[in-house]
Short mmCIF file of C-alpha atoms and ligand atoms in Angstrom, two decimals:
data_model
loop_
_atom_site.label_atom_id
_atom_site.label_comp_id
_atom_site.label_asym_id
_atom_site.label_seq_id
_atom_site.Cartn_x
_atom_site.Cartn_y
_atom_site.Cartn_z
CA UNK X 165 75.98 -114.26 51.56
CA UNK X 166 73.84 -111.16 51.21
CA UNK X 167 71.65 -110.28 54.18
CA UNK X 168 67.99 -110.88 53.33
CA UNK X 169 66.89 -107.31 54.01
CA UNK X 170 69.18 -105.92 51.29
CA UNK X 171 68.12 -108.18 48.46
CA UNK X 172 68.42 -106.39 45.15
CA UNK X 173 70.25 -103.37 46.56
CA UNK X 174 73.43 -104.05 44.62
CA UNK X 175 71.38 -104.70 41.47
CA UNK X 176 69.66 -101.32 41.87
CA UNK X 177 73.04 -99.60 42.26
CA UNK X 178 74.57 -101.34 39.23
CA UNK X 179 71.62 -101.65 36.86
CA UNK X 180 69.09 -99.07 38.05
CA UNK X 181 65.71 -99.58 39.75
CA UNK X 182 63.76 -100.69 36.66
CA UNK X 183 66.24 -103.41 35.66
CA UNK X 184 66.31 -104.64 39.27
CA UNK X 185 62.50 -104.95 39.48
CA UNK X 186 61.38 -105.27 35.87
CA UNK X 187 60.14 -108.87 35.88
CA UNK X 188 58.52 -108.53 39.27
CA UNK X 189 56.59 -105.45 38.15
CA UNK X 190 55.55 -107.09 34.86
CA UNK X 191 54.45 -110.23 36.69
CA UNK X 192 52.28 -108.35 39.17
CA UNK X 193 50.82 -106.34 36.29
CA UNK X 194 49.95 -109.59 34.53
CA UNK X 195 48.41 -111.21 37.62
CA UNK X 196 46.31 -108.17 38.49
CA UNK X 197 45.49 -107.41 34.84
CA UNK X 198 44.14 -110.95 34.30
CA UNK X 199 42.01 -110.67 37.44
CA UNK X 200 40.67 -107.33 36.21
CA UNK X 201 39.78 -108.81 32.80
CA UNK X 202 37.58 -111.37 34.57
CA UNK X 203 36.12 -108.65 36.75
CA UNK X 204 35.11 -106.21 33.99
CA UNK X 205 31.48 -107.38 33.92
CA UNK X 206 30.91 -107.23 37.70
CA UNK X 207 32.68 -103.84 37.84
CA UNK X 208 30.62 -102.50 34.90
CA UNK X 209 27.35 -103.79 36.43
CA UNK X 210 28.32 -102.32 39.78
CA UNK X 211 28.98 -98.91 38.22
CA UNK X 212 25.87 -98.97 36.03
CA UNK X 213 23.34 -101.80 36.57
CA UNK X 214 21.51 -100.87 33.36
CA UNK X 215 24.55 -100.93 31.05
CA UNK X 216 24.95 -103.85 28.62
CA UNK X 217 28.65 -104.07 29.54
CA UNK X 218 29.79 -105.40 26.14
CA UNK X 219 33.40 -104.59 26.98
CA UNK X 220 33.18 -107.04 29.88
CA UNK X 221 33.03 -110.02 27.53
CA UNK X 222 36.78 -109.84 26.92
CA UNK X 223 37.16 -112.65 29.46
CA UNK X 224 34.20 -114.58 30.79
CA UNK X 225 34.30 -117.42 33.31
CA UNK X 226 37.08 -118.29 35.74
CA UNK X 227 40.58 -119.76 35.79
CA UNK X 228 39.20 -123.29 35.42
CA UNK X 229 37.10 -122.56 32.37
CA UNK X 230 36.72 -119.32 30.47
CA UNK X 231 36.12 -117.74 27.09
CA UNK X 232 38.13 -115.00 25.43
CA UNK X 233 35.90 -112.50 23.59
CA UNK X 234 33.07 -114.99 24.01
CA UNK X 235 34.76 -117.08 21.30
CA UNK X 236 38.04 -118.76 22.22
CA UNK X 237 37.54 -121.39 24.96
CA UNK X 238 40.14 -121.94 27.64
CA UNK X 239 40.06 -124.90 30.01
CA UNK X 240 42.49 -125.77 32.79
CA UNK X 241 44.13 -128.98 31.51
CA UNK X 242 44.30 -130.38 35.06
CA UNK X 243 40.56 -129.87 35.44
CA UNK X 244 40.15 -131.64 32.12
CA UNK X 245 42.28 -134.58 33.34
CA UNK X 246 40.14 -134.78 36.48
CA UNK X 247 37.03 -134.96 34.28
CA UNK X 248 38.57 -137.86 32.33
CA UNK X 249 39.65 -139.61 35.54
CA UNK X 250 36.17 -139.12 37.00
CA UNK X 251 34.71 -140.84 33.95
CA UNK X 252 32.67 -137.92 32.64
CA UNK X 253 31.10 -139.23 29.46
CA UNK X 254 29.84 -136.02 27.91
CA UNK X 255 32.72 -133.54 27.84
CA UNK X 256 31.87 -130.63 25.56
CA UNK X 257 34.00 -130.22 22.43
CA UNK X 258 34.63 -126.67 23.58
CA UNK X 259 36.22 -127.97 26.79
CA UNK X 260 38.51 -130.26 24.79
CA UNK X 261 39.58 -127.43 22.47
CA UNK X 262 40.04 -125.11 25.46
CA UNK X 263 42.26 -127.63 27.24
CA UNK X 264 44.36 -128.12 24.10
CA UNK X 265 44.82 -124.35 23.66
CA UNK X 266 46.02 -123.92 27.24
CA UNK X 267 48.16 -127.06 27.04
CA UNK X 268 49.98 -125.86 23.92
CA UNK X 269 50.44 -122.37 25.39
CA UNK X 270 52.10 -123.62 28.57
CA UNK X 271 54.13 -126.25 26.71
CA UNK X 272 55.66 -123.34 24.79
CA UNK X 273 56.20 -120.73 27.49
CA UNK X 274 56.78 -123.00 30.51
CA UNK X 275 54.13 -124.69 32.61
CA UNK X 276 54.77 -122.76 35.76
CA UNK X 277 54.36 -119.47 33.99
CA UNK X 278 50.82 -120.09 35.23
CA UNK X 279 52.14 -119.93 38.80
CA UNK X 280 54.14 -116.74 38.56
CA UNK X 281 52.21 -114.78 35.93
CA UNK X 282 48.59 -115.84 36.42
CA UNK X 283 47.76 -117.59 39.70
CA UNK X 284 46.36 -115.21 42.35
CA UNK X 285 47.57 -117.49 45.17
CA UNK X 286 51.12 -116.65 44.15
CA UNK X 287 50.51 -113.08 45.36
CA UNK X 288 49.49 -114.50 48.75
CA UNK X 289 52.49 -116.82 49.03
CA UNK X 290 54.90 -114.14 47.81
CA UNK X 291 53.45 -111.83 50.51
CA UNK X 292 54.04 -114.53 53.14
CA UNK X 293 57.64 -114.92 51.94
CA UNK X 294 58.16 -111.15 52.02
CA UNK X 295 56.84 -110.94 55.60
CA UNK X 296 58.87 -113.99 56.67
CA UNK X 297 61.97 -112.24 55.33
CA UNK X 298 61.13 -108.93 57.05
CA UNK X 299 60.49 -110.69 60.35
CA UNK X 300 63.71 -112.70 59.87
CA UNK X 301 61.85 -115.95 60.51
CA UNK X 302 64.07 -118.93 59.83
CA UNK X 303 63.76 -122.68 60.14
CA UNK X 304 60.44 -124.47 60.17
CA UNK X 305 59.43 -127.95 59.16
CA UNK X 306 61.40 -129.55 56.35
CA UNK X 307 59.82 -132.07 54.05
CA UNK X 308 60.24 -133.30 50.51
CA UNK X 309 59.24 -131.09 47.61
CA UNK X 310 58.16 -134.27 45.82
CA UNK X 311 55.07 -134.53 48.01
CA UNK X 312 53.28 -132.28 45.49
CA UNK X 313 53.67 -134.93 42.78
CA UNK X 314 52.19 -137.61 45.06
CA UNK X 315 49.32 -135.24 45.85
CA UNK X 316 48.78 -134.65 42.14
CA UNK X 317 48.43 -138.42 41.71
CA UNK X 318 46.02 -138.48 44.68
CA UNK X 319 43.86 -135.75 43.10
CA UNK X 320 43.38 -137.92 40.00
CA UNK X 321 42.82 -141.10 42.03
CA UNK X 322 40.19 -139.38 44.19
CA UNK X 323 38.45 -138.15 41.04
CA UNK X 324 38.46 -141.68 39.64
CA UNK X 325 37.19 -143.24 42.88
CA UNK X 326 34.49 -140.66 43.61
CA UNK X 327 33.54 -139.90 40.00
CA UNK X 328 33.73 -136.21 40.83
CA UNK X 329 35.97 -133.16 40.64
CA UNK X 330 36.52 -133.43 44.39
CA UNK X 331 39.75 -131.41 44.55
CA UNK X 332 38.07 -128.39 43.01
CA UNK X 333 36.03 -128.01 46.21
CA UNK X 334 39.17 -127.32 48.23
CA UNK X 335 41.60 -126.05 45.56
CA UNK X 336 42.84 -122.69 46.91
CA UNK X 337 43.52 -121.46 43.35
CA UNK X 338 39.91 -121.91 42.19
CA UNK X 339 38.63 -120.90 45.61
CA UNK X 340 40.47 -117.57 45.63
CA UNK X 341 39.59 -116.74 42.04
CA UNK X 342 35.89 -117.62 42.51
CA UNK X 343 35.82 -115.92 45.89
CA UNK X 344 37.03 -112.61 44.51
CA UNK X 345 33.89 -112.48 42.35
CA UNK X 346 31.22 -114.23 44.39
CA UNK X 347 32.46 -113.77 47.96
CA UNK X 348 35.00 -115.86 49.81
CA UNK X 349 32.92 -117.35 52.63
CA UNK X 350 35.04 -119.92 54.44
CA UNK X 351 37.52 -119.67 51.54
CA UNK X 352 39.26 -116.91 53.50
CA UNK X 353 40.19 -119.52 56.09
CA UNK X 354 41.83 -121.70 53.44
CA UNK X 355 43.78 -118.77 51.99
CA UNK X 356 44.76 -117.60 55.48
CA UNK X 357 45.94 -121.15 56.24
CA UNK X 358 48.13 -121.11 53.10
CA UNK X 359 49.58 -117.74 54.19
CA UNK X 360 50.31 -118.89 57.76
CA UNK X 361 51.72 -122.19 56.49
CA UNK X 362 54.21 -120.31 54.29
CA UNK X 363 54.95 -117.73 56.96
CA UNK X 364 55.59 -120.01 59.92
CA UNK X 365 55.65 -123.70 59.05
CA UNK X 366 57.74 -123.95 55.85
CA UNK X 367 59.43 -121.36 53.66
CA UNK X 368 57.66 -121.31 50.29
CA UNK X 369 55.64 -124.21 51.68
CA UNK X 370 52.43 -124.31 49.64
CA UNK X 371 53.61 -123.64 46.10
CA UNK X 372 56.83 -125.61 46.15
CA UNK X 373 55.86 -128.55 48.34
CA UNK X 374 52.11 -129.08 48.29
CA UNK X 375 50.13 -127.55 45.42
CA UNK X 376 49.04 -130.24 42.92
CA UNK X 377 48.26 -127.57 40.32
CA UNK X 378 51.85 -126.30 40.49
CA UNK X 379 53.07 -129.92 40.30
CA UNK X 380 51.03 -130.49 37.16
CA UNK X 381 52.40 -127.36 35.51
CA UNK X 382 55.95 -128.35 36.55
CA UNK X 383 55.55 -131.51 34.48
CA UNK X 384 54.46 -129.45 31.46
CA UNK X 385 57.39 -127.08 32.01
CA UNK X 386 59.99 -129.79 31.46
CA UNK X 387 59.79 -129.53 27.68
CA UNK X 388 59.13 -125.85 27.01
CA UNK X 389 61.59 -123.95 24.80
CA UNK X 390 61.45 -120.67 26.78
CA UNK X 391 64.04 -120.93 29.56
CA UNK X 392 66.09 -118.88 31.97
CA UNK X 393 69.72 -119.07 30.92
CA UNK X 394 72.90 -118.41 32.88
CA UNK X 395 75.26 -117.86 29.96
CA UNK X 396 77.34 -115.37 31.93
CA UNK X 397 77.75 -117.73 34.92
CA UNK X 398 81.50 -117.08 35.09
CA UNK X 399 80.59 -113.61 36.37
CA UNK X 400 78.80 -115.03 39.43
CA UNK X 401 80.38 -113.60 42.60
CA UNK X 402 78.50 -115.96 44.95
CA UNK X 403 76.43 -113.20 46.55
CA UNK X 404 73.61 -115.74 46.92
CA UNK X 405 70.75 -113.34 46.17
CA UNK X 406 69.24 -115.46 43.38
CA UNK X 407 69.02 -118.44 45.77
CA UNK X 408 67.15 -116.29 48.29
CA UNK X 409 64.52 -114.93 45.90
CA UNK X 410 64.02 -118.10 43.85
CA UNK X 411 60.98 -120.08 45.00
CA UNK X 412 62.75 -123.23 43.76
CA UNK X 413 66.29 -122.43 44.84
CA UNK X 414 67.43 -126.06 44.46
CA UNK X 415 67.28 -125.73 40.65
CA UNK X 416 69.85 -122.92 40.38
CA UNK X 417 73.06 -124.39 41.81
CA UNK X 418 73.53 -127.27 39.33
CA UNK X 419 73.40 -124.79 36.45
CA UNK X 420 75.38 -121.98 38.08
CA UNK X 421 78.18 -124.28 39.25
CA UNK X 422 77.96 -126.97 36.60
CA UNK X 423 80.50 -125.73 34.06
CA UNK X 424 83.21 -128.24 35.05
CA UNK X 425 80.69 -131.05 34.90
CA UNK X 426 79.66 -130.01 31.40
CA UNK X 427 76.16 -128.94 32.46
CA UNK X 428 74.66 -126.47 29.97
CA UNK X 429 74.07 -122.93 31.29
CA UNK X 430 70.31 -123.23 31.06
CA UNK X 431 67.73 -124.01 33.71
CA UNK X 432 65.88 -127.03 32.39
CA UNK X 433 64.02 -127.99 35.56
CA UNK X 434 60.27 -127.97 35.09
CA UNK X 435 59.91 -126.41 38.53
CA UNK X 436 61.29 -123.06 37.29
CA UNK X 437 58.36 -120.65 37.24
CA UNK X 438 59.99 -118.26 34.74
CA UNK X 439 59.32 -115.55 37.31
CA UNK X 440 62.50 -113.71 36.32
CA UNK X 441 63.39 -112.68 39.88
CA UNK X 442 66.87 -114.22 39.55
CA UNK X 443 67.38 -111.98 36.50
CA UNK X 444 66.18 -108.93 38.44
CA UNK X 445 68.31 -109.31 41.56
CA UNK X 446 71.56 -110.39 39.93
CA UNK X 447 73.85 -107.37 39.90
CA UNK X 448 76.29 -109.21 37.62
CA UNK X 449 73.57 -109.93 35.05
CA UNK X 450 74.30 -113.64 34.99
CA UNK X 451 70.77 -114.67 33.99
CA UNK X 452 68.52 -113.79 31.09
CA UNK X 453 65.50 -115.21 29.28
CA UNK X 454 66.40 -117.25 26.24
CA UNK X 455 65.68 -120.64 24.80
CA UNK X 456 66.85 -124.12 25.60
CA UNK X 457 68.62 -124.59 22.25
CA UNK X 458 71.05 -121.62 22.07
CA UNK X 459 74.61 -122.82 21.58
CA UNK X 460 76.66 -119.64 21.71
CA UNK X 461 74.47 -116.81 22.95
CA UNK X 462 75.95 -113.39 23.62
CA UNK X 463 76.17 -112.33 27.26
CA UNK X 464 73.45 -109.89 28.29
CA UNK X 465 74.48 -106.23 27.73
CA UNK X 466 75.21 -105.29 31.34
CA UNK X 467 77.10 -108.52 31.96
CA UNK X 468 79.12 -107.86 28.83
CA UNK X 469 79.97 -104.39 30.15
CA UNK X 470 81.16 -105.84 33.46
CA UNK X 471 83.13 -108.55 31.68
CA UNK X 472 84.81 -105.99 29.41
CA UNK X 473 85.79 -103.75 32.31
CA UNK X 474 87.28 -106.77 34.13
CA UNK X 475 89.22 -107.79 31.02
CA UNK X 476 90.63 -104.31 30.44
CA UNK X 477 91.56 -104.03 34.13
CA UNK X 478 93.41 -107.37 33.90
CA UNK X 479 95.29 -106.28 30.75
CA UNK X 480 96.30 -102.99 32.41
CA UNK X 481 97.61 -104.91 35.44
CA UNK X 482 99.61 -107.23 33.16
CA UNK X 483 101.17 -104.28 31.31
CA UNK X 484 102.21 -102.44 34.47
S1 LIG F 624 51.96 -123.65 43.01
FE1 LIG F 624 49.70 -123.65 43.01
S2 LIG F 624 49.08 -121.98 44.33
FE2 LIG F 624 51.24 -121.70 43.90
S3 LIG F 624 51.30 -120.30 42.22
FE3 LIG F 624 51.34 -122.38 41.31
S4 LIG F 624 49.20 -122.95 40.96
FE4 LIG F 624 49.21 -121.15 42.28
S1 LIG F 625 65.32 -119.90 38.45
FE1 LIG F 625 64.83 -117.71 38.29
S2 LIG F 625 63.05 -117.63 36.94
FE2 LIG F 625 63.23 -119.77 37.67
S3 LIG F 625 61.94 -119.85 39.49
FE3 LIG F 625 64.01 -119.35 40.18
S4 LIG F 625 64.06 -117.10 40.32
FE4 LIG F 625 62.28 -117.66 39.05
#
């Protein structure tokens, strides 16, 4: 197994820095870019209080409910479900359309794309994982990753019983996003608790064991066509780096080692966040983005190069 402090080193040597960090860089750009879009108005007003800040209307609202160019509504489908469970009788048509738009989007690209490409808490939990790795912290409390699904059920039950959107008061995702605009208050304590929980108590604790939002998006992600594929899995040299960087490492092995059992080389688990880190760190280029339906896809270019060099080496050895 690779030592944790050298993750991606072999990929950099074989594929170059950009190919070894591409998806991570694009993801961070997306997360920060989306935050900035929401912040354009406050930034514009801060720079010039008298300006009309028209540009700022690109994205208005927050991650729970927003409008694109003051026209296209977007509503968090989980928030919408909580409204239904709570028995809200007058849900605006805009909210229904917004929930449908977001629902269709994540059904297509993968539910947990929200986690790795949009959610600001992911930056916090990734930072905790990075520090945990640097400090070589191991162990911690082990508990089932299915708890998140029970908590998701609880969120809806509590909404139904209280007739309110109770979870939204303590949801770290909404809290962090709102807090960045209006001030965090005691929200910092909640975010700090998530960070410490991930750092000390359980590796990747919040996102992969607890968060009901992530659980909801995992359910959506089960049917999406966009998938990470491992078509070149025969090139895997068991370095183990993909297992280390993957927030849901349990979903990789069945696909990577499932050839004899007839398991297709595609990650179909809804828990996959489509973060692309497995693609980045794999020096053998085993993984790539594709779709769930491909029957005979070509190996990715770098993998093909490695495969060809291995084949020609074998044929030379046979001749000699
Ligand atoms: S699991 Fe929850 S907190 Fe983590 S990235 Fe997904 S939505 Fe955000
Ligand atoms: S399988 Fe790959 S893309 Fe999916 S969560 Fe793990 S590292 Fe990210």
